[in-house]
Coordinates of C-alpha atoms in Angstrom, one line a residue:
Chain A
M179 CA -31.2 -27.3 16.4
N180 CA -32.0 -31.1 17.7
D181 CA -36.0 -30.6 18.7
E182 CA -38.8 -30.1 16.3
E183 CA -39.9 -27.2 18.8
E184 CA -37.1 -25.1 17.5
L185 CA -38.3 -25.0 13.8
R186 CA -41.8 -23.2 14.7
P187 CA -41.7 -18.9 14.1
L188 CA -40.5 -17.5 17.0
Q189 CA -40.9 -13.8 18.1
L190 CA -39.0 -12.2 15.4
R191 CA -38.5 -8.8 17.0
E192 CA -38.3 -7.1 20.6
P193 CA -39.8 -3.6 20.1
R194 CA -37.1 -0.6 21.4
P195 CA -37.7 3.3 21.5
A196 CA -36.6 4.2 18.4
L197 CA -34.2 7.3 17.7
G198 CA -36.0 11.1 17.4
E199 CA -36.1 12.4 13.6
R200 CA -33.9 15.3 15.0
A201 CA -31.2 13.0 16.9
R202 CA -31.0 11.4 13.6
L203 CA -30.4 14.5 11.8
V204 CA -27.7 15.1 14.2
G205 CA -26.3 11.8 13.6
I206 CA -26.2 12.4 9.7
V207 CA -24.8 15.7 10.4
A208 CA -21.9 14.4 12.8
W209 CA -21.1 11.3 11.4
S210 CA -20.4 13.3 7.4
S211 CA -18.5 16.3 8.8
F212 CA -16.1 13.4 10.5
L213 CA -15.4 11.6 7.4
A214 CA -14.7 14.7 5.5
A215 CA -12.9 16.1 8.4
S216 CA -10.7 12.5 7.9
V217 CA -10.3 13.5 4.2
G218 CA -9.2 17.2 5.2
T219 CA -6.8 16.5 8.2
T220 CA -5.2 13.7 5.9
V221 CA -4.4 15.9 2.9
C222 CA -3.8 18.9 4.9
F223 CA -1.2 17.4 7.6
G224 CA 0.2 15.5 4.6
L225 CA 1.0 19.0 2.9
V226 CA 2.1 21.2 5.6
D227 CA 4.3 20.8 8.4
P228 CA 2.8 22.5 11.9
A229 CA 6.5 21.9 13.3
A230 CA 7.3 24.3 10.7
V231 CA 6.3 27.2 12.0
Q232 CA 8.1 29.8 13.3
P233 CA 7.7 29.3 17.5
E234 CA 7.0 33.8 17.6
E235 CA 4.5 33.7 15.2
A236 CA 2.8 30.9 16.3
P237 CA -0.5 31.0 18.7
S238 CA -0.5 29.7 22.4
W239 CA -2.3 26.6 21.4
W240 CA 0.4 25.7 19.2
T241 CA 2.4 23.6 21.1
S242 CA 3.2 20.3 19.2
R243 CA 2.3 18.3 16.3
L244 CA -0.2 16.9 17.6
A245 CA -2.0 19.1 19.1
V246 CA -2.6 20.5 16.3
Y247 CA -3.1 17.8 14.3
S248 CA -5.8 16.9 16.9
L249 CA -7.5 20.6 16.9
G250 CA -7.1 20.8 13.1
F251 CA -9.1 17.9 12.9
F252 CA -11.7 19.3 15.1
F253 CA -11.9 22.3 13.1
F254 CA -12.4 20.3 9.9
W255 CA -14.8 18.6 11.5
A256 CA -16.9 21.7 12.7
I257 CA -16.3 23.4 9.3
G258 CA -18.1 20.6 7.8
A259 CA -20.9 19.5 10.4
L260 CA -21.5 23.7 9.4
A261 CA -21.5 22.8 5.6
A262 CA -23.4 19.4 6.2
A263 CA -25.9 20.9 8.6
L264 CA -26.4 24.0 6.1
A265 CA -26.7 21.5 3.2
L266 CA -29.7 19.5 5.3
L267 CA -31.6 22.8 5.8
L268 CA -31.9 23.9 2.3
A269 CA -32.8 20.5 1.4
G270 CA -35.5 20.8 3.2
A271 CA -36.1 23.5 1.8
V272 CA -36.1 21.7 -1.4
R273 CA -38.1 19.0 -0.6
M274 CA -41.4 21.1 0.9
Q275 CA -41.5 22.7 -2.3
G276 CA -41.5 19.6 -3.9
Q277 CA -44.1 18.9 -1.9
R278 CA -46.7 22.3 -2.3
Chain B
M150 CA -47.9 20.7 23.5
N151 CA -46.6 21.5 19.8
E152 CA -43.5 19.5 20.7
R153 CA -45.3 17.0 21.1
A154 CA -47.5 16.8 18.2
T155 CA -44.2 17.5 16.3
A156 CA -42.6 14.6 18.3
A157 CA -45.5 12.4 17.1
T158 CA -45.1 13.0 13.4
A159 CA -41.4 11.8 13.6
E160 CA -42.5 8.7 15.2
S161 CA -44.6 7.9 12.3
L162 CA -42.2 9.0 9.3
Y163 CA -39.7 6.3 10.8
L164 CA -40.6 2.6 11.6
P165 CA -38.9 2.2 15.6
R166 CA -35.9 0.5 15.6
Q167 CA -36.4 -3.2 16.8
K168 CA -33.6 -4.6 18.6
V169 CA -31.9 -7.2 16.6
Y170 CA -30.9 -10.7 18.5
P171 CA -29.1 -12.3 15.9
R172 CA -29.3 -16.1 16.9
E173 CA -25.8 -17.8 16.6
V174 CA -25.6 -19.8 13.5
S175 CA -23.0 -23.0 12.8
G176 CA -21.9 -23.7 9.1
R177 CA -19.5 -23.4 6.8
F178 CA -20.1 -19.2 6.5
A179 CA -20.1 -19.1 9.9
T180 CA -16.2 -20.6 10.1
L181 CA -15.4 -18.3 7.5
R182 CA -16.3 -15.2 9.1
A183 CA -15.0 -16.8 12.3
V184 CA -11.5 -17.3 10.9
A185 CA -11.7 -14.1 8.9
A186 CA -12.5 -12.0 12.3
W187 CA -9.3 -14.0 14.0
V188 CA -7.1 -13.1 11.1
L189 CA -8.3 -9.4 10.7
L190 CA -8.0 -9.0 14.5
G191 CA -4.9 -10.8 15.4
L192 CA -3.4 -8.8 12.3
F193 CA -4.7 -5.2 13.9
Y194 CA -3.4 -6.8 17.7
L195 CA -0.6 -7.8 17.2
V196 CA 1.3 -6.1 13.6
P197 CA 2.2 -2.7 16.5
W198 CA 4.1 -5.5 18.5
L199 CA 6.2 -6.6 15.6
Q200 CA 10.0 -5.1 15.9
W201 CA 12.2 -4.4 12.7
N202 CA 15.4 -3.2 13.0
G203 CA 15.1 -2.0 16.6
R204 CA 12.1 0.3 16.1
Q205 CA 8.3 -0.3 15.7
A206 CA 8.0 -2.4 12.5
V207 CA 4.6 -0.5 11.7
L208 CA 4.7 2.7 12.6
F209 CA 2.3 5.7 11.1
D210 CA 4.6 8.6 13.5
L211 CA 2.7 10.9 13.1
P212 CA 4.4 13.3 16.1
A213 CA 7.6 12.8 13.5
R214 CA 5.9 13.4 10.1
K215 CA 7.3 9.7 9.2
F216 CA 6.0 6.1 8.6
Y217 CA 7.2 3.1 8.9
V218 CA 6.1 -0.1 7.2
F219 CA 8.9 -2.7 7.7
G220 CA 11.9 -1.8 5.6
L221 CA 10.2 1.0 4.0
V222 CA 10.1 4.7 5.6
L223 CA 8.0 6.7 4.0
W224 CA 8.5 11.0 4.2
P225 CA 5.4 13.8 4.0
Q226 CA 7.4 13.8 0.4
D227 CA 6.1 10.3 -0.8
F228 CA 2.8 11.8 0.4
I229 CA 1.9 10.5 -3.7
F230 CA 2.4 6.7 -2.1
L231 CA -0.2 7.3 0.4
T232 CA -2.9 8.4 -2.0
A233 CA -2.2 5.9 -4.4
L234 CA -2.7 2.8 -1.7
L235 CA -6.2 4.6 -1.0
T236 CA -7.0 4.9 -4.5
I237 CA -5.5 0.7 -5.0
A238 CA -8.0 -0.1 -2.3
A239 CA -11.0 2.1 -3.6
L240 CA -10.4 0.3 -7.0
S241 CA -9.8 -3.5 -4.6
L242 CA -13.8 -2.9 -3.6
F243 CA -15.3 -1.8 -6.3
F244 CA -13.1 -4.9 -7.9
F245 CA -14.3 -7.3 -5.6
T246 CA -17.8 -5.9 -5.8
A247 CA -18.5 -6.5 -9.3
L248 CA -17.6 -9.8 -9.1
A249 CA -18.8 -11.2 -5.9
G250 CA -20.8 -8.3 -4.1
R251 CA -20.4 -7.0 -0.6
L252 CA -17.8 -9.5 0.0
W253 CA -15.9 -6.7 1.7
C254 CA -19.5 -5.6 4.3
G255 CA -19.9 -9.8 5.1
Y256 CA -16.0 -10.8 6.1
A257 CA -13.5 -7.7 5.7
C258 CA -15.1 -4.5 7.1
P259 CA -13.9 -3.6 10.6
Q260 CA -18.0 -3.4 11.7
T261 CA -18.7 -6.5 10.6
V262 CA -15.7 -7.8 12.2
W263 CA -16.3 -6.1 15.9
T264 CA -19.8 -6.4 16.2
E265 CA -19.0 -10.0 15.6
V266 CA -16.6 -10.1 18.5
F267 CA -19.1 -7.9 20.7
L268 CA -21.9 -10.6 19.7
W269 CA -18.9 -13.3 21.1
L270 CA -18.7 -11.1 24.3
E271 CA -22.8 -10.4 24.6
R272 CA -23.1 -14.3 24.2
F273 CA -20.9 -15.5 26.6
A274 CA -22.5 -13.3 29.5
E275 CA -25.5 -13.2 28.6
G276 CA -26.5 -16.4 27.0
D277 CA -27.6 -17.7 23.5
R278 CA -30.4 -15.3 21.6
N279 CA -33.4 -16.6 23.9
E280 CA -31.7 -16.4 27.2
R281 CA -30.7 -12.8 25.8
M282 CA -34.5 -11.6 24.7
K283 CA -36.0 -13.4 28.4
L284 CA -33.0 -11.0 30.4
D285 CA -34.2 -8.0 28.7
R286 CA -37.9 -8.6 29.6
S287 CA -37.0 -9.6 32.6
P288 CA -36.9 -7.3 36.0
W289 CA -33.5 -6.2 37.1
T290 CA -33.3 -8.6 39.3
A291 CA -29.7 -9.2 41.2
H292 CA -29.1 -12.1 38.4
K293 CA -29.6 -9.9 35.5
I294 CA -27.6 -7.0 37.0
A295 CA -24.4 -9.4 37.1
R296 CA -25.1 -10.8 33.8
K297 CA -25.4 -7.0 32.5
S298 CA -22.4 -5.7 34.6
L299 CA -20.1 -8.6 33.4
K300 CA -21.2 -7.6 29.7
Q301 CA -20.5 -3.5 30.3
A302 CA -16.9 -5.0 31.7
L303 CA -15.5 -6.9 29.1
W304 CA -17.4 -4.4 26.4
I305 CA -15.3 -1.7 28.2
A306 CA -12.1 -3.5 28.7
F307 CA -11.7 -5.0 24.9
A308 CA -13.1 -1.2 23.6
L309 CA -10.1 0.3 25.6
W310 CA -7.8 -2.0 24.0
T311 CA -8.9 -1.5 21.0
G312 CA -8.2 2.1 21.5
F313 CA -5.4 2.1 23.1
T314 CA -3.9 -0.6 19.9
F315 CA -5.5 2.3 17.3
V316 CA -3.4 4.9 19.6
G317 CA -0.1 2.5 19.1
Y318 CA -0.4 2.7 15.3
F319 CA 0.6 6.2 15.4
S320 CA 2.5 6.5 18.4
P321 CA 5.8 4.0 19.4
L322 CA 3.3 1.2 21.2
S323 CA 5.4 0.4 23.8
E324 CA 6.3 3.6 25.0
L325 CA 3.1 4.4 25.5
L326 CA 2.1 1.3 27.2
H327 CA 5.0 2.3 29.8
R328 CA 3.1 5.1 30.1
A329 CA -0.5 4.2 30.3
L330 CA 0.5 1.8 33.2
D331 CA 2.1 4.9 34.7
F332 CA -0.8 7.0 34.5
S333 CA 1.4 9.6 32.5
L334 CA -0.2 9.7 28.8
G335 CA 0.0 13.0 27.0
P336 CA -3.8 14.3 27.0
W337 CA -4.0 13.6 23.5
E338 CA -3.1 9.9 23.5
T339 CA -5.6 9.8 26.5
F340 CA -8.4 11.4 24.9
W341 CA -7.8 9.7 21.3
T342 CA -7.6 6.4 23.0
F343 CA -11.2 6.7 24.7
F344 CA -12.6 8.2 21.3
Y345 CA -12.1 5.2 19.3
G346 CA -12.4 3.0 22.5
F347 CA -15.7 4.5 22.6
A348 CA -16.4 4.7 19.0
T349 CA -15.3 0.9 19.2
Y350 CA -17.9 0.2 22.1
G351 CA -21.1 2.8 20.5
N352 CA -20.9 1.0 17.1
A353 CA -20.4 -2.6 17.8
G354 CA -22.2 -2.9 21.3
Y355 CA -24.9 -0.6 20.1
L356 CA -25.7 0.6 16.8
R357 CA -24.5 -2.6 15.3
E358 CA -26.4 -3.0 11.9
Q359 CA -28.1 0.8 12.2
V360 CA -24.4 1.7 10.9
C361 CA -24.7 0.0 7.4
K362 CA -28.2 1.0 7.3
Y363 CA -27.8 4.2 7.8
M364 CA -24.5 5.8 8.0
C365 CA -21.9 3.8 6.0
P366 CA -21.7 5.2 2.6
Y367 CA -20.5 2.5 0.6
A368 CA -23.5 0.6 1.5
R369 CA -26.1 3.4 -1.2
F370 CA -23.8 2.9 -3.8
Q371 CA -22.7 -0.6 -3.9
S372 CA -25.3 -0.9 -6.1
A373 CA -23.9 1.1 -8.8
M374 CA -21.4 -1.8 -9.1
F375 CA -23.4 -4.4 -9.4
D376 CA -25.0 -6.5 -12.3
R377 CA -27.1 -9.5 -13.3
D378 CA -23.8 -11.3 -12.9
T379 CA -22.2 -10.2 -9.6
L380 CA -22.5 -12.8 -7.3
I381 CA -25.3 -12.1 -4.1
I382 CA -27.0 -14.5 -1.7
T383 CA -30.3 -15.3 -3.0
Y384 CA -33.5 -17.0 -1.8
D385 CA -34.6 -19.4 -4.4
A386 CA -38.6 -18.4 -4.9
R387 CA -39.0 -20.9 -7.5
R388 CA -38.4 -23.7 -5.7
G389 CA -39.4 -22.2 -1.7
E390 CA -43.2 -21.5 -2.8
P391 CA -45.3 -22.1 -1.7
R392 CA -43.6 -21.6 1.6
G393 CA -45.4 -23.8 4.9
A394 CA -45.5 -26.1 7.6
R395 CA -45.5 -29.2 7.1
R396 CA -44.4 -32.7 9.0
R397 CA -40.9 -34.6 7.8
G398 CA -41.9 -37.1 5.8
I399 CA -44.0 -35.8 3.7
D400 CA -44.1 -35.0 0.0
P401 CA -44.4 -31.5 -0.1
R402 CA -45.4 -31.7 -3.9
R403 CA -48.4 -33.2 -3.0
E404 CA -49.5 -31.1 -0.1
G405 CA -48.4 -28.5 -2.5
L406 CA -45.7 -26.9 -1.0
G407 CA -42.8 -25.9 -2.1
D408 CA -39.6 -26.1 0.2
C409 CA -39.1 -23.3 2.4
I410 CA -40.7 -24.8 5.6
D411 CA -41.2 -21.2 6.7
C412 CA -38.9 -21.6 10.1
T413 CA -37.9 -18.2 9.8
W414 CA -34.3 -19.2 10.9
C415 CA -32.6 -17.1 8.2
V416 CA -34.5 -14.0 9.7
Q417 CA -33.8 -15.0 13.1
V418 CA -29.8 -15.1 12.4
C419 CA -29.4 -12.2 10.1
P420 CA -27.3 -9.2 11.8
T421 CA -29.6 -6.8 10.0
G422 CA -32.8 -8.4 10.9
I423 CA -34.2 -8.6 7.1
D424 CA -35.8 -11.2 5.5
I425 CA -34.3 -12.2 2.6
R426 CA -36.9 -13.9 1.3
K427 CA -38.4 -10.9 0.4
G428 CA -35.5 -10.5 -2.3
L429 CA -32.2 -8.5 -2.8
Q430 CA -32.0 -5.5 -0.2
I431 CA -29.7 -2.6 0.2
E432 CA -29.7 -3.6 4.4
C433 CA -28.2 -7.2 3.4
I434 CA -24.5 -7.4 3.9
A435 CA -23.5 -10.5 2.5
C436 CA -23.1 -12.3 5.1
A437 CA -24.5 -15.2 4.7
A438 CA -25.2 -16.4 8.0
C439 CA -28.7 -17.1 6.5
I440 CA -27.0 -19.7 4.2
D441 CA -25.7 -21.2 6.8
A442 CA -29.4 -21.6 8.5
C443 CA -31.1 -22.5 6.3
D444 CA -28.4 -25.4 4.9
A445 CA -28.4 -27.1 8.6
V446 CA -32.6 -27.2 8.1
M447 CA -32.6 -28.4 4.5
D448 CA -30.6 -31.0 5.8
R449 CA -33.5 -32.1 8.6
M450 CA -35.9 -32.2 6.1
G451 CA -33.7 -34.1 3.8
Y452 CA -33.9 -31.3 1.2
P453 CA -31.2 -30.7 -0.4
R454 CA -29.2 -27.4 0.3
G455 CA -29.1 -24.2 -1.6
L456 CA -32.2 -23.0 -1.0
I457 CA -30.9 -19.7 -0.2
R458 CA -27.8 -19.5 -1.7
Y459 CA -24.9 -17.4 -3.1
T460 CA -25.5 -17.2 -6.7
T461 CA -26.2 -14.2 -9.5
Q462 CA -29.5 -12.7 -11.1
N463 CA -28.8 -14.6 -14.3
S464 CA -28.0 -17.9 -13.4
L465 CA -31.5 -17.7 -11.4
D466 CA -33.1 -17.0 -14.3
G467 CA -31.8 -19.9 -16.4
R468 CA -29.5 -17.5 -18.1
P469 CA -25.7 -18.4 -18.3
T470 CA -23.0 -16.3 -15.7
R471 CA -20.0 -14.5 -17.4
I472 CA -17.3 -13.3 -15.0
L473 CA -15.1 -11.7 -17.2
R474 CA -17.4 -8.1 -18.1
P475 CA -16.3 -5.0 -19.3
R476 CA -16.4 -3.9 -15.3
V477 CA -14.7 -6.3 -14.3
L478 CA -12.1 -6.2 -17.0
V479 CA -11.8 -2.1 -16.4
Y480 CA -11.4 -2.1 -12.6
G481 CA -9.2 -5.2 -13.0
T482 CA -7.2 -3.4 -15.4
L483 CA -6.6 -0.4 -13.4
L484 CA -6.2 -1.9 -10.5
V485 CA -3.2 -3.8 -11.6
V486 CA -2.0 -0.9 -13.6
L487 CA -2.0 1.2 -10.4
I488 CA -0.5 -1.7 -8.1
T489 CA 2.9 -2.0 -10.8
A490 CA 3.2 1.6 -10.2
V491 CA 3.2 1.4 -7.2
V492 CA 5.6 -0.8 -7.0
A493 CA 7.7 0.0 -9.6
G494 CA 7.6 3.6 -7.6
L495 CA 8.9 2.0 -4.7
A496 CA 11.9 0.0 -5.8
M497 CA 13.3 2.7 -7.8
R498 CA 12.4 5.5 -5.2
T499 CA 15.7 7.0 -4.2
P500 CA 16.0 7.6 0.2
L501 CA 18.0 11.0 -1.0
A502 CA 16.2 14.4 -2.7
L503 CA 18.5 17.1 -4.0
D504 CA 16.3 20.5 -4.0
V505 CA 18.6 23.5 -6.4
I506 CA 17.2 26.8 -6.0
R507 CA 19.0 29.5 -7.7
D508 CA 20.0 32.8 -5.7
R509 CA 17.2 35.2 -6.3
N510 CA 19.4 38.1 -4.6
A511 CA 21.5 38.6 -7.6
L512 CA 21.3 36.8 -11.4
Y513 CA 25.1 36.9 -11.6
R514 CA 28.4 38.4 -10.2
V515 CA 31.3 38.9 -12.7
L516 CA 34.7 38.2 -10.0
D517 CA 38.0 40.5 -10.9
D518 CA 39.2 37.5 -12.4
G519 CA 36.8 38.2 -15.0
R520 CA 34.8 34.8 -14.3
V521 CA 31.1 35.0 -13.5
E522 CA 29.3 33.3 -10.3
N523 CA 25.9 32.1 -9.7
V524 CA 24.5 31.0 -6.0
Y525 CA 22.3 28.5 -5.6
N526 CA 20.3 27.5 -2.1
V527 CA 21.2 23.7 -2.1
K528 CA 18.3 21.0 0.0
I529 CA 19.6 17.4 0.8
L530 CA 16.9 15.2 2.6
N531 CA 18.8 12.2 3.7
K532 CA 15.2 9.8 3.9
T533 CA 17.8 7.3 5.0
E534 CA 17.3 5.8 8.8
R535 CA 20.8 6.8 9.1
P536 CA 22.6 10.0 9.0
Q537 CA 24.9 9.9 5.6
T538 CA 27.9 12.5 4.5
Y539 CA 26.9 13.6 0.8
V540 CA 29.5 15.3 -2.1
I541 CA 27.9 17.3 -4.8
S542 CA 29.7 17.7 -7.6
V543 CA 28.3 19.8 -10.3
S544 CA 28.8 19.5 -14.4
G545 CA 28.2 21.7 -17.3
S546 CA 29.4 22.0 -21.0
V547 CA 32.6 24.2 -19.9
P548 CA 34.8 22.9 -16.5
L549 CA 33.0 24.9 -13.7
E550 CA 34.4 25.0 -10.2
L551 CA 32.3 24.8 -6.9
D552 CA 32.6 26.3 -4.0
P553 CA 33.4 25.2 -1.3
E554 CA 35.7 22.1 -2.5
P555 CA 35.0 19.5 -1.8
A556 CA 30.9 19.9 -1.4
R557 CA 30.8 17.6 1.5
F558 CA 27.9 18.4 3.7
S559 CA 27.0 15.4 6.6
V560 CA 23.1 15.0 7.1
A561 CA 21.1 13.4 9.9
S562 CA 18.3 11.0 9.1
G563 CA 15.7 12.2 8.0
E564 CA 17.0 15.8 8.2
V565 CA 16.9 19.0 5.3
F566 CA 20.3 20.3 5.6
P567 CA 20.7 23.3 3.9
A568 CA 23.9 24.9 1.9
V569 CA 24.7 27.5 0.1
L570 CA 27.1 26.8 -2.8
R571 CA 29.0 29.4 -5.6
V572 CA 29.8 28.3 -9.1
R573 CA 32.2 29.5 -11.1
A574 CA 32.8 30.0 -14.9
P575 CA 34.9 31.6 -17.1
R576 CA 33.5 34.3 -18.4
W577 CA 33.3 34.0 -22.0
E578 CA 32.7 31.0 -22.4
M579 CA 29.1 30.8 -20.9
P580 CA 26.1 31.6 -23.4
P581 CA 23.9 33.9 -21.5
V582 CA 21.8 31.1 -20.0
S583 CA 23.3 26.9 -20.0
D584 CA 21.8 23.9 -17.8
I585 CA 24.2 22.7 -15.4
R586 CA 23.8 19.4 -13.2
F587 CA 24.4 18.9 -9.5
E588 CA 24.8 15.5 -8.4
A589 CA 25.1 14.4 -5.1
V590 CA 26.7 11.1 -3.8
S591 CA 26.5 9.2 -0.5
V592 CA 29.8 8.3 0.5
D593 CA 29.8 5.2 2.4
D594 CA 26.7 3.8 -0.5
P595 CA 27.9 5.2 -4.2
S596 CA 24.3 3.8 -5.5
L597 CA 22.5 6.7 -3.4
R598 CA 22.6 9.5 -5.6
A599 CA 20.4 11.8 -7.4
S600 CA 20.7 14.7 -9.7
V601 CA 18.8 17.9 -10.9
T602 CA 19.0 20.5 -13.5
A603 CA 19.9 24.1 -12.6
R604 CA 20.1 27.1 -14.9
F605 CA 23.2 29.2 -15.2
I606 CA 23.3 33.1 -15.8
A607 CA 25.9 35.0 -17.2
P608 CA 26.4 38.2 -18.9
N609 CA 24.7 38.6 -22.5
E610 CA 28.4 39.8 -24.1
G611 CA 28.3 36.7 -26.3
G612 CA 31.9 35.3 -27.5
G613 CA 33.7 38.2 -26.2
S614 CA 33.5 40.3 -30.0

């Protein structure tokens, strides 16, 4: 900051294409279910050890703890996303009724 | 056609996002933020390399279900400590928010810290704010491609290293590095490295302030912890207004002006792109960049610093600020109680667990010589890092006989050893139901002991009458 010129206002913002509404809703669903899945995975596998399942009883993808943890995480994520998407859908219906 | 109409309404519902080009700022709080970033990221990248007793010092070994934190080894049975630590983290957040506002957001949040580093890299590759804005507007010349490629290369390398370090907290890092150099990483290790790397790249490189504005749950509920005595960053409108440009050296009061010269530096440095002069806003992450910028301008104008400053609503209104208030005391007390409980729990925790369950098949058995026998399934969990030999003894109101005798069991580190123990007692001396006590003691370290109470069942004949 060494010359008078710099104290004048500059052009503040560059406009940028915005995310559409649908992309934002997808983002909200993905992100909130991600947070829930993190909690769910931690608690679930803190209590249950995948290696405690008898090998003959385990499904074919039950190969290692890391694999079960990871797939478990995606399972929780998918379930969470389903709940979040339904919540958004139903909340949208409530809002539309409120506007009527 | 229809879709285009929908798109148009969608556009009008939201203000289009405008890219924020934060201007570089220097000053007290910028230094503090840089120090915080160095310390926190330094810890993040260095801690997994520390060694302790020939193993990684901090390792959340998910494949082996063991958490190592220096000398401490936590097992799934110690899950309660993890829960308590998370609760302490949440309470600390509440406590510091009530006291000093969004300190977490401004200085310690990974989003802020990694964004700061990505900004440094961006500045290194593309230059300062004006140069970056010019570069973005310019056509794709060789110069622009070179600058942008350099930035991407730096970002991607840094993000991948971040993802790799992250995985190193869950799987031993030096082995991981060997396997990475051999290109023999497991599929999930590879996946999580790229997943976390990509998340860092996207969040710190592109989403930036949008994470704070649209994705962060804390930003939504932090205002519930605020009151009129919470430290906030605010513009002193009474001193600043009416704002306006002026020549240097004039007396603003005579011209009917406040101290704000409307240079918009506070807006230009803001990483979330807000104007602090409009008052407290949910987007403000309290990074204090605007304070540094404004102080520098005030210095140049010869005005006192602090037109934008850390203060409280009460002090802004000319009322006294109280630091000790009910909510601060409640959060503080809960925090102290919980921390004490965790420290005490960790100090008193024995790395040996004993579990005794009565055999379900028979209540009791009367032997030929008239004694009563009960059978117990015993589980011994060795939570130390060395193999141990334990001796189990049993005691009750009458002398009891244990089978096998002596009951010595060698248990490997981290193993659960299942044993079947038979306890025999003289028939006529035992009441129908009584409590007996099992105790396990380590042979090498007699202070390593655990005991548990179990039921002993005898025929209901009462005193042999």
